[in-house]
Amino acid sequence: MHFHVITLFPEICQAYTDASVLGRAQKTEKGKGAKSRGKKIAVDYYNPRDFTKDKHKRVDDRPYGGGPGMVMQAEPVLKAWQKAVGLKRNQPKVKTLIMSPRGKQFTNELAKKYAKQYDHLVLISGRYEGIDARVKKALIAEEVSVGDYVLTGGELPALSIIDATARQVPGVLGTYESLEDERTTTGETYTRPDTITFKGKQYRVPKVFLSGDHKEIEARRAQK
Ligand code: SAH
């Protein structure tokens, strides 16, 4: 699956997508037999500033009709989109999402759907008061929100969506982690050591977790 992120701050996002599970999923791993893995995902970044004709590289302007703040201009974003997926003619498997606090709520169900149905996911991050509404029309894009709160930019929402979607792409998680994902909830978990001391008080791992009785452990984990 190929993710394309349109953002004024690619460097913030790339540090995240290059690390850990997402970083590994973008690499080919050499190994013996089943252990050798191909690239599972690709992540590319496009900065609207690289697509503006303005000599000061401005990509925002005042809103028509007045109102507070500035609005991201449509053209640099549209050009960035064209660079990303514009040449993929007749590609039904391209989905374009605009990050917006007024959008449809993003869920794990949507992550599964994106991973299954699309080859290219374009994520457009807003800044300032948002993006010129013609971007949504021209790209037949969908607005998505990551929650009922307002952030200063669409970078964290875009990263959340990439992260949740990538882990639904087969092979991105290890077998063990994938199995974990099939459970409704992981519940309480503990790791070594079995006793820790904090502010003079001891905290022990509940006995059941040390018992080796998997049925009992599952039952305990199922508790809220
Ligand atoms: N007054 C604007 C707020 C813009 S916030 C409005 O009502 O739309 C600036 C940018 O941050 C938005 O363009 C969007 O891309 C991003 N953003 C902020 N909160 C978000 C959320 N909950 N979900 C998705 N994107 C969000």
PDB file of C-alpha atoms and ligand atoms in Angstrom:
ATOM      1  CA  MET A   1       0.000   0.000   0.000  1.00  0.00           C
ATOM      2  CA  HIS A   2       1.305   3.405  -0.967  1.00  0.00           C
ATOM      3  CA  PHE A   3       0.645   6.416   1.297  1.00  0.00           C
ATOM      4  CA  HIS A   4       1.095   9.940  -0.086  1.00  0.00           C
ATOM      5  CA  VAL A   5       1.111  12.760   2.460  1.00  0.00           C
ATOM      6  CA  ILE A   6       0.571  16.366   1.403  1.00  0.00           C
ATOM      7  CA  THR A   7       1.855  18.548   4.233  1.00  0.00           C
ATOM      8  CA  LEU A   8       3.702  21.782   4.951  1.00  0.00           C
ATOM      9  CA  PHE A   9       5.715  19.832   7.570  1.00  0.00           C
ATOM     10  CA  PRO A  10       6.974  16.626   5.965  1.00  0.00           C
ATOM     11  CA  GLU A  11       9.967  16.389   8.312  1.00  0.00           C
ATOM     12  CA  ILE A  12       7.744  16.049  11.405  1.00  0.00           C
ATOM     13  CA  CYS A  13       5.834  13.186   9.841  1.00  0.00           C
ATOM     14  CA  GLN A  14       8.750  11.371   8.289  1.00  0.00           C
ATOM     15  CA  ALA A  15      10.546  10.956  11.616  1.00  0.00           C
ATOM     16  CA  TYR A  16       7.502   9.000  12.763  1.00  0.00           C
ATOM     17  CA  THR A  17       6.904   6.882   9.673  1.00  0.00           C
ATOM     18  CA  ASP A  18      10.604   5.934   9.419  1.00  0.00           C
ATOM     19  CA  ALA A  19      10.651   4.456  12.925  1.00  0.00           C
ATOM     20  CA  SER A  20       9.730   1.050  14.326  1.00  0.00           C
ATOM     21  CA  VAL A  21       7.019  -1.026  12.623  1.00  0.00           C
ATOM     22  CA  LEU A  22       6.249   1.492   9.860  1.00  0.00           C
ATOM     23  CA  GLY A  23       9.949   1.979   9.107  1.00  0.00           C
ATOM     24  CA  ARG A  24      10.495  -1.767   8.867  1.00  0.00           C
ATOM     25  CA  ALA A  25       7.477  -2.210   6.599  1.00  0.00           C
ATOM     26  CA  GLN A  26       9.075   0.162   4.065  1.00  0.00           C
ATOM     27  CA  LYS A  27      12.215  -1.949   3.773  1.00  0.00           C
ATOM     28  CA  THR A  28      13.036  -5.204   2.101  1.00  0.00           C
ATOM     29  CA  GLU A  29      14.346  -7.631   4.679  1.00  0.00           C
ATOM     30  CA  LYS A  30      16.692 -10.335   3.602  1.00  0.00           C
ATOM     31  CA  GLY A  31      16.461 -13.611   5.424  1.00  0.00           C
ATOM     32  CA  LYS A  32      16.097 -17.311   4.953  1.00  0.00           C
ATOM     33  CA  GLY A  33      12.911 -18.643   3.348  1.00  0.00           C
ATOM     34  CA  ALA A  34       9.798 -17.334   5.054  1.00  0.00           C
ATOM     35  CA  LYS A  35      11.844 -14.771   6.960  1.00  0.00           C
ATOM     36  CA  SER A  36      12.660 -12.728   3.890  1.00  0.00           C
ATOM     37  CA  ARG A  37      10.074  -9.974   3.408  1.00  0.00           C
ATOM     38  CA  GLY A  38       9.305  -7.571   0.606  1.00  0.00           C
ATOM     39  CA  LYS A  39       8.257  -3.951   1.133  1.00  0.00           C
ATOM     40  CA  LYS A  40       4.746  -3.854   2.510  1.00  0.00           C
ATOM     41  CA  ILE A  41       4.155  -0.108   2.363  1.00  0.00           C
ATOM     42  CA  ALA A  42       5.636   3.058   0.876  1.00  0.00           C
ATOM     43  CA  VAL A  43       5.243   6.562   2.277  1.00  0.00           C
ATOM     44  CA  ASP A  44       5.960   9.667   0.194  1.00  0.00           C
ATOM     45  CA  TYR A  45       5.743  13.327   1.115  1.00  0.00           C
ATOM     46  CA  TYR A  46       4.790  16.368  -0.958  1.00  0.00           C
ATOM     47  CA  ASN A  47       5.118  19.928   0.332  1.00  0.00           C
ATOM     48  CA  PRO A  48       2.665  22.420  -1.232  1.00  0.00           C
ATOM     49  CA  ARG A  49       5.433  25.034  -0.887  1.00  0.00           C
ATOM     50  CA  ASP A  50       7.311  23.224  -3.645  1.00  0.00           C
ATOM     51  CA  PHE A  51       4.331  23.764  -5.952  1.00  0.00           C
ATOM     52  CA  THR A  52       3.658  27.491  -5.550  1.00  0.00           C
ATOM     53  CA  LYS A  53       4.649  30.148  -8.050  1.00  0.00           C
ATOM     54  CA  ASP A  54       4.763  32.792  -5.313  1.00  0.00           C
ATOM     55  CA  LYS A  55       8.301  34.123  -4.954  1.00  0.00           C
ATOM     56  CA  HIS A  56       8.020  34.071  -1.164  1.00  0.00           C
ATOM     57  CA  LYS A  57       6.663  30.509  -1.333  1.00  0.00           C
ATOM     58  CA  ARG A  58       3.438  31.552   0.330  1.00  0.00           C
ATOM     59  CA  VAL A  59       0.675  28.974   0.267  1.00  0.00           C
ATOM     60  CA  ASP A  60      -1.967  30.754   2.363  1.00  0.00           C
ATOM     61  CA  ASP A  61      -4.209  33.766   1.883  1.00  0.00           C
ATOM     62  CA  ARG A  62      -7.085  35.597   3.539  1.00  0.00           C
ATOM     63  CA  PRO A  63     -10.551  34.021   3.379  1.00  0.00           C
ATOM     64  CA  TYR A  64     -13.068  35.399   0.867  1.00  0.00           C
ATOM     65  CA  GLY A  65     -16.020  36.894   2.735  1.00  0.00           C
ATOM     66  CA  GLY A  66     -13.867  37.730   5.738  1.00  0.00           C
ATOM     67  CA  GLY A  67     -13.329  35.844   8.948  1.00  0.00           C
ATOM     68  CA  PRO A  68     -10.375  35.022  11.145  1.00  0.00           C
ATOM     69  CA  GLY A  69      -7.084  33.489  10.094  1.00  0.00           C
ATOM     70  CA  MET A  70      -5.696  32.332   6.794  1.00  0.00           C
ATOM     71  CA  VAL A  71      -6.686  29.594   4.376  1.00  0.00           C
ATOM     72  CA  MET A  72      -4.440  27.170   2.493  1.00  0.00           C
ATOM     73  CA  GLN A  73      -4.653  27.873  -1.218  1.00  0.00           C
ATOM     74  CA  ALA A  74      -6.080  25.221  -3.522  1.00  0.00           C
ATOM     75  CA  GLU A  75      -3.584  25.251  -6.391  1.00  0.00           C
ATOM     76  CA  PRO A  76      -0.375  24.212  -4.588  1.00  0.00           C
ATOM     77  CA  VAL A  77      -2.313  21.359  -2.953  1.00  0.00           C
ATOM     78  CA  LEU A  78      -3.843  20.260  -6.268  1.00  0.00           C
ATOM     79  CA  LYS A  79      -0.439  20.314  -7.955  1.00  0.00           C
ATOM     80  CA  ALA A  80       1.040  18.264  -5.125  1.00  0.00           C
ATOM     81  CA  TRP A  81      -1.777  15.741  -5.584  1.00  0.00           C
ATOM     82  CA  GLN A  82      -1.057  15.547  -9.302  1.00  0.00           C
ATOM     83  CA  LYS A  83       2.578  14.836  -8.601  1.00  0.00           C
ATOM     84  CA  ALA A  84       1.550  12.101  -6.166  1.00  0.00           C
ATOM     85  CA  VAL A  85      -1.123  10.216  -8.083  1.00  0.00           C
ATOM     86  CA  GLY A  86      -2.174  12.349 -11.047  1.00  0.00           C
ATOM     87  CA  LEU A  87      -0.448  10.114 -13.564  1.00  0.00           C
ATOM     88  CA  LYS A  88      -2.175   7.025 -12.297  1.00  0.00           C
ATOM     89  CA  ARG A  89      -4.873   7.236 -14.950  1.00  0.00           C
ATOM     90  CA  ASN A  90      -8.064   5.277 -14.464  1.00  0.00           C
ATOM     91  CA  GLN A  91      -6.862   4.165 -11.074  1.00  0.00           C
ATOM     92  CA  PRO A  92      -9.972   3.275  -9.118  1.00  0.00           C
ATOM     93  CA  LYS A  93      -7.775   2.233  -6.231  1.00  0.00           C
ATOM     94  CA  VAL A  94      -6.800   5.797  -5.265  1.00  0.00           C
ATOM     95  CA  LYS A  95      -8.524   7.328  -2.236  1.00  0.00           C
ATOM     96  CA  THR A  96      -8.031  10.938  -1.202  1.00  0.00           C
ATOM     97  CA  LEU A  97      -8.653  12.045   2.376  1.00  0.00           C
ATOM     98  CA  ILE A  98      -8.656  15.595   3.707  1.00  0.00           C
ATOM     99  CA  MET A  99      -7.932  15.959   7.405  1.00  0.00           C
ATOM    100  CA  SER A 100     -10.715  18.010   8.975  1.00  0.00           C
ATOM    101  CA  PRO A 101     -12.251  18.263  12.456  1.00  0.00           C
ATOM    102  CA  ARG A 102     -15.648  18.391  10.711  1.00  0.00           C
ATOM    103  CA  GLY A 103     -15.080  15.199   8.738  1.00  0.00           C
ATOM    104  CA  LYS A 104     -16.382  11.680   9.160  1.00  0.00           C
ATOM    105  CA  GLN A 105     -14.990   9.985  12.258  1.00  0.00           C
ATOM    106  CA  PHE A 106     -12.039   7.721  11.451  1.00  0.00           C
ATOM    107  CA  THR A 107     -12.328   4.225  12.979  1.00  0.00           C
ATOM    108  CA  ASN A 108     -10.509   0.895  12.891  1.00  0.00           C
ATOM    109  CA  GLU A 109     -13.248  -0.339  10.553  1.00  0.00           C
ATOM    110  CA  LEU A 110     -12.278   2.391   8.066  1.00  0.00           C
ATOM    111  CA  ALA A 111      -8.605   1.450   8.470  1.00  0.00           C
ATOM    112  CA  LYS A 112      -9.459  -2.131   7.500  1.00  0.00           C
ATOM    113  CA  LYS A 113     -11.514  -0.951   4.548  1.00  0.00           C
ATOM    114  CA  TYR A 114      -8.764   1.358   3.226  1.00  0.00           C
ATOM    115  CA  ALA A 115      -6.152  -1.396   3.531  1.00  0.00           C
ATOM    116  CA  LYS A 116      -8.353  -3.809   1.619  1.00  0.00           C
ATOM    117  CA  GLN A 117      -9.803  -1.596  -1.101  1.00  0.00           C
ATOM    118  CA  TYR A 118      -7.089   0.871  -2.100  1.00  0.00           C
ATOM    119  CA  ASP A 119      -3.535   0.812  -3.439  1.00  0.00           C
ATOM    120  CA  HIS A 120      -2.925   4.538  -2.946  1.00  0.00           C
ATOM    121  CA  LEU A 121      -4.097   6.629  -0.025  1.00  0.00           C
ATOM    122  CA  VAL A 122      -3.509  10.379  -0.326  1.00  0.00           C
ATOM    123  CA  LEU A 123      -3.718  12.273   2.978  1.00  0.00           C
ATOM    124  CA  ILE A 124      -4.002  16.048   2.844  1.00  0.00           C
ATOM    125  CA  SER A 125      -3.030  17.884   6.041  1.00  0.00           C
ATOM    126  CA  GLY A 126      -4.443  21.312   6.660  1.00  0.00           C
ATOM    127  CA  ARG A 127      -2.918  24.163   8.636  1.00  0.00           C
ATOM    128  CA  TYR A 128      -4.259  27.596   9.597  1.00  0.00           C
ATOM    129  CA  GLU A 129      -8.066  27.768   9.244  1.00  0.00           C
ATOM    130  CA  GLY A 130      -8.169  24.889   6.781  1.00  0.00           C
ATOM    131  CA  ILE A 131      -7.979  24.321   3.035  1.00  0.00           C
ATOM    132  CA  ASP A 132      -9.793  26.074   0.154  1.00  0.00           C
ATOM    133  CA  ALA A 133     -12.989  24.015  -0.285  1.00  0.00           C
ATOM    134  CA  ARG A 134     -12.366  23.553  -4.026  1.00  0.00           C
ATOM    135  CA  VAL A 135      -9.703  20.937  -3.220  1.00  0.00           C
ATOM    136  CA  LYS A 136     -12.386  18.626  -1.875  1.00  0.00           C
ATOM    137  CA  LYS A 137     -14.564  19.150  -4.959  1.00  0.00           C
ATOM    138  CA  ALA A 138     -11.811  18.854  -7.537  1.00  0.00           C
ATOM    139  CA  LEU A 139     -10.370  15.672  -6.052  1.00  0.00           C
ATOM    140  CA  ILE A 140     -13.689  14.120  -5.005  1.00  0.00           C
ATOM    141  CA  ALA A 141     -12.038  13.730  -1.641  1.00  0.00           C
ATOM    142  CA  GLU A 142     -13.509  12.697   1.677  1.00  0.00           C
ATOM    143  CA  GLU A 143     -13.061  14.710   4.877  1.00  0.00           C
ATOM    144  CA  VAL A 144     -12.062  12.660   7.899  1.00  0.00           C
ATOM    145  CA  SER A 145     -11.655  13.553  11.545  1.00  0.00           C
ATOM    146  CA  VAL A 146      -9.636  11.664  14.132  1.00  0.00           C
ATOM    147  CA  GLY A 147     -11.752  12.852  17.025  1.00  0.00           C
ATOM    148  CA  ASP A 148     -13.927  15.507  18.540  1.00  0.00           C
ATOM    149  CA  TYR A 149     -11.161  18.020  19.226  1.00  0.00           C
ATOM    150  CA  VAL A 150      -9.303  20.600  17.162  1.00  0.00           C
ATOM    151  CA  LEU A 151      -5.566  20.353  16.507  1.00  0.00           C
ATOM    152  CA  THR A 152      -3.308  22.995  14.978  1.00  0.00           C
ATOM    153  CA  GLY A 153      -2.641  20.865  11.899  1.00  0.00           C
ATOM    154  CA  GLY A 154      -3.547  17.704  10.020  1.00  0.00           C
ATOM    155  CA  GLU A 155      -0.152  16.008  10.528  1.00  0.00           C
ATOM    156  CA  LEU A 156      -1.071  14.017  13.646  1.00  0.00           C
ATOM    157  CA  PRO A 157      -4.395  12.945  12.107  1.00  0.00           C
ATOM    158  CA  ALA A 158      -2.631  11.844   8.897  1.00  0.00           C
ATOM    159  CA  LEU A 159      -0.060   9.874  10.915  1.00  0.00           C
ATOM    160  CA  SER A 160      -2.805   8.237  12.980  1.00  0.00           C
ATOM    161  CA  ILE A 161      -4.605   7.142   9.837  1.00  0.00           C
ATOM    162  CA  ILE A 162      -1.419   5.834   8.188  1.00  0.00           C
ATOM    163  CA  ASP A 163      -0.457   3.971  11.345  1.00  0.00           C
ATOM    164  CA  ALA A 164      -3.859   2.342  11.892  1.00  0.00           C
ATOM    165  CA  THR A 165      -4.226   1.487   8.183  1.00  0.00           C
ATOM    166  CA  ALA A 166      -0.681   0.142   7.718  1.00  0.00           C
ATOM    167  CA  ARG A 167      -1.086  -2.339  10.563  1.00  0.00           C
ATOM    168  CA  GLN A 168      -4.052  -3.796   8.657  1.00  0.00           C
ATOM    169  CA  VAL A 169      -1.864  -4.465   5.613  1.00  0.00           C
ATOM    170  CA  PRO A 170      -0.904  -8.165   5.615  1.00  0.00           C
ATOM    171  CA  GLY A 171       2.694  -8.710   6.737  1.00  0.00           C
ATOM    172  CA  VAL A 172       3.204  -5.313   8.382  1.00  0.00           C
ATOM    173  CA  LEU A 173       2.810  -6.717  11.873  1.00  0.00           C
ATOM    174  CA  GLY A 174       4.684  -9.830  12.944  1.00  0.00           C
ATOM    175  CA  THR A 175       2.626 -13.022  13.245  1.00  0.00           C
ATOM    176  CA  TYR A 176       2.447 -12.685  17.004  1.00  0.00           C
ATOM    177  CA  GLU A 177       1.265  -9.075  16.882  1.00  0.00           C
ATOM    178  CA  SER A 178      -1.303  -9.966  14.213  1.00  0.00           C
ATOM    179  CA  LEU A 179      -2.721 -12.644  16.454  1.00  0.00           C
ATOM    180  CA  GLU A 180      -2.932 -10.109  19.235  1.00  0.00           C
ATOM    181  CA  ASP A 181      -4.888  -7.851  16.952  1.00  0.00           C
ATOM    182  CA  GLU A 182      -7.554 -10.504  16.436  1.00  0.00           C
ATOM    183  CA  ARG A 183      -8.465 -10.367  20.075  1.00  0.00           C
ATOM    184  CA  THR A 184     -11.140  -7.938  21.091  1.00  0.00           C
ATOM    185  CA  THR A 185      -8.931  -6.566  23.827  1.00  0.00           C
ATOM    186  CA  THR A 186      -5.488  -7.339  25.146  1.00  0.00           C
ATOM    187  CA  GLY A 187      -6.516  -6.327  28.651  1.00  0.00           C
ATOM    188  CA  GLU A 188      -4.023  -6.090  31.502  1.00  0.00           C
ATOM    189  CA  THR A 189      -0.442  -7.021  30.682  1.00  0.00           C
ATOM    190  CA  TYR A 190       2.696  -7.284  32.813  1.00  0.00           C
ATOM    191  CA  THR A 191       6.366  -7.928  32.190  1.00  0.00           C
ATOM    192  CA  ARG A 192       9.511  -8.533  34.241  1.00  0.00           C
ATOM    193  CA  PRO A 193      10.378  -8.021  37.050  1.00  0.00           C
ATOM    194  CA  ASP A 194       7.529  -9.545  39.065  1.00  0.00           C
ATOM    195  CA  THR A 195       7.923  -6.983  41.871  1.00  0.00           C
ATOM    196  CA  ILE A 196       8.663  -3.272  41.579  1.00  0.00           C
ATOM    197  CA  THR A 197       9.008  -0.651  44.306  1.00  0.00           C
ATOM    198  CA  PHE A 198       7.702   2.875  43.887  1.00  0.00           C
ATOM    199  CA  LYS A 199       7.657   5.456  46.683  1.00  0.00           C
ATOM    200  CA  GLY A 200       8.325   2.727  49.231  1.00  0.00           C
ATOM    201  CA  LYS A 201       5.404   0.569  48.123  1.00  0.00           C
ATOM    202  CA  GLN A 202       5.692  -2.784  46.416  1.00  0.00           C
ATOM    203  CA  TYR A 203       3.683  -3.633  43.336  1.00  0.00           C
ATOM    204  CA  ARG A 204       3.513  -7.314  42.406  1.00  0.00           C
ATOM    205  CA  VAL A 205       2.306  -9.020  39.256  1.00  0.00           C
ATOM    206  CA  PRO A 206      -0.985 -10.769  40.161  1.00  0.00           C
ATOM    207  CA  LYS A 207      -0.349 -14.455  40.888  1.00  0.00           C
ATOM    208  CA  VAL A 208      -2.610 -15.684  38.127  1.00  0.00           C
ATOM    209  CA  PHE A 209      -0.222 -14.256  35.502  1.00  0.00           C
ATOM    210  CA  LEU A 210       2.641 -16.290  36.944  1.00  0.00           C
ATOM    211  CA  SER A 211       0.559 -19.465  37.187  1.00  0.00           C
ATOM    212  CA  GLY A 212       0.898 -20.607  33.582  1.00  0.00           C
ATOM    213  CA  ASP A 213      -2.851 -21.334  33.599  1.00  0.00           C
ATOM    214  CA  HIS A 214      -3.812 -19.776  30.254  1.00  0.00           C
ATOM    215  CA  LYS A 215      -7.529 -20.158  30.759  1.00  0.00           C
ATOM    216  CA  GLU A 216      -7.383 -18.271  34.037  1.00  0.00           C
ATOM    217  CA  ILE A 217      -5.100 -15.629  32.496  1.00  0.00           C
ATOM    218  CA  GLU A 218      -7.514 -15.065  29.607  1.00  0.00           C
ATOM    219  CA  ALA A 219     -10.424 -14.779  32.047  1.00  0.00           C
ATOM    220  CA  ARG A 220      -8.520 -12.224  34.089  1.00  0.00           C
ATOM    221  CA  ARG A 221      -7.581 -10.230  30.980  1.00  0.00           C
ATOM    222  CA  ALA A 222     -11.188 -10.172  29.842  1.00  0.00           C
ATOM    223  CA  GLN A 223     -12.083  -8.247  33.025  1.00  0.00           C
ATOM    224  CA  LYS A 224     -12.300  -4.498  32.612  1.00  0.00           C
TER     225      LYS A 224
HETATM  226  N1  SAH B   1     -11.397  26.390  12.104  1.00  0.00           N
HETATM  227  C1  SAH B   1     -10.906  25.266  11.384  1.00  0.00           C
HETATM  228  C2  SAH B   1      -9.855  24.565  12.240  1.00  0.00           C
HETATM  229  C3  SAH B   1      -8.657  24.244  11.479  1.00  0.00           C
HETATM  230  S1  SAH B   1      -7.511  23.328  12.378  1.00  0.00           S
HETATM  231  C4  SAH B   1     -12.045  24.312  11.059  1.00  0.00           C
HETATM  232  O1  SAH B   1     -13.059  24.362  11.701  1.00  0.00           O
HETATM  233  O2  SAH B   1     -11.881  23.495  10.147  1.00  0.00           O
HETATM  234  C5  SAH B   1      -6.210  23.214  11.212  1.00  0.00           C
HETATM  235  C6  SAH B   1      -6.104  21.915  10.473  1.00  0.00           C
HETATM  236  O3  SAH B   1      -5.833  20.872  11.393  1.00  0.00           O
HETATM  237  C7  SAH B   1      -7.342  21.468   9.717  1.00  0.00           C
HETATM  238  O4  SAH B   1      -7.353  21.992   8.424  1.00  0.00           O
HETATM  239  C8  SAH B   1      -7.187  19.957   9.689  1.00  0.00           C
HETATM  240  O5  SAH B   1      -6.410  19.539   8.582  1.00  0.00           O
HETATM  241  C9  SAH B   1      -6.403  19.664  10.959  1.00  0.00           C
HETATM  242  N2  SAH B   1      -7.230  19.133  12.057  1.00  0.00           N
HETATM  243  C10 SAH B   1      -7.462  19.731  13.261  1.00  0.00           C
HETATM  244  N3  SAH B   1      -8.210  18.960  14.063  1.00  0.00           N
HETATM  245  C11 SAH B   1      -8.459  17.820  13.386  1.00  0.00           C
HETATM  246  C12 SAH B   1      -9.170  16.618  13.681  1.00  0.00           C
HETATM  247  N4  SAH B   1      -9.796  16.438  14.836  1.00  0.00           N
HETATM  248  N5  SAH B   1      -9.217  15.661  12.736  1.00  0.00           N
HETATM  249  C13 SAH B   1      -8.613  15.819  11.535  1.00  0.00           C
HETATM  250  N6  SAH B   1      -7.917  16.939  11.195  1.00  0.00           N
HETATM  251  C14 SAH B   1      -7.833  17.920  12.104  1.00  0.00           C
END
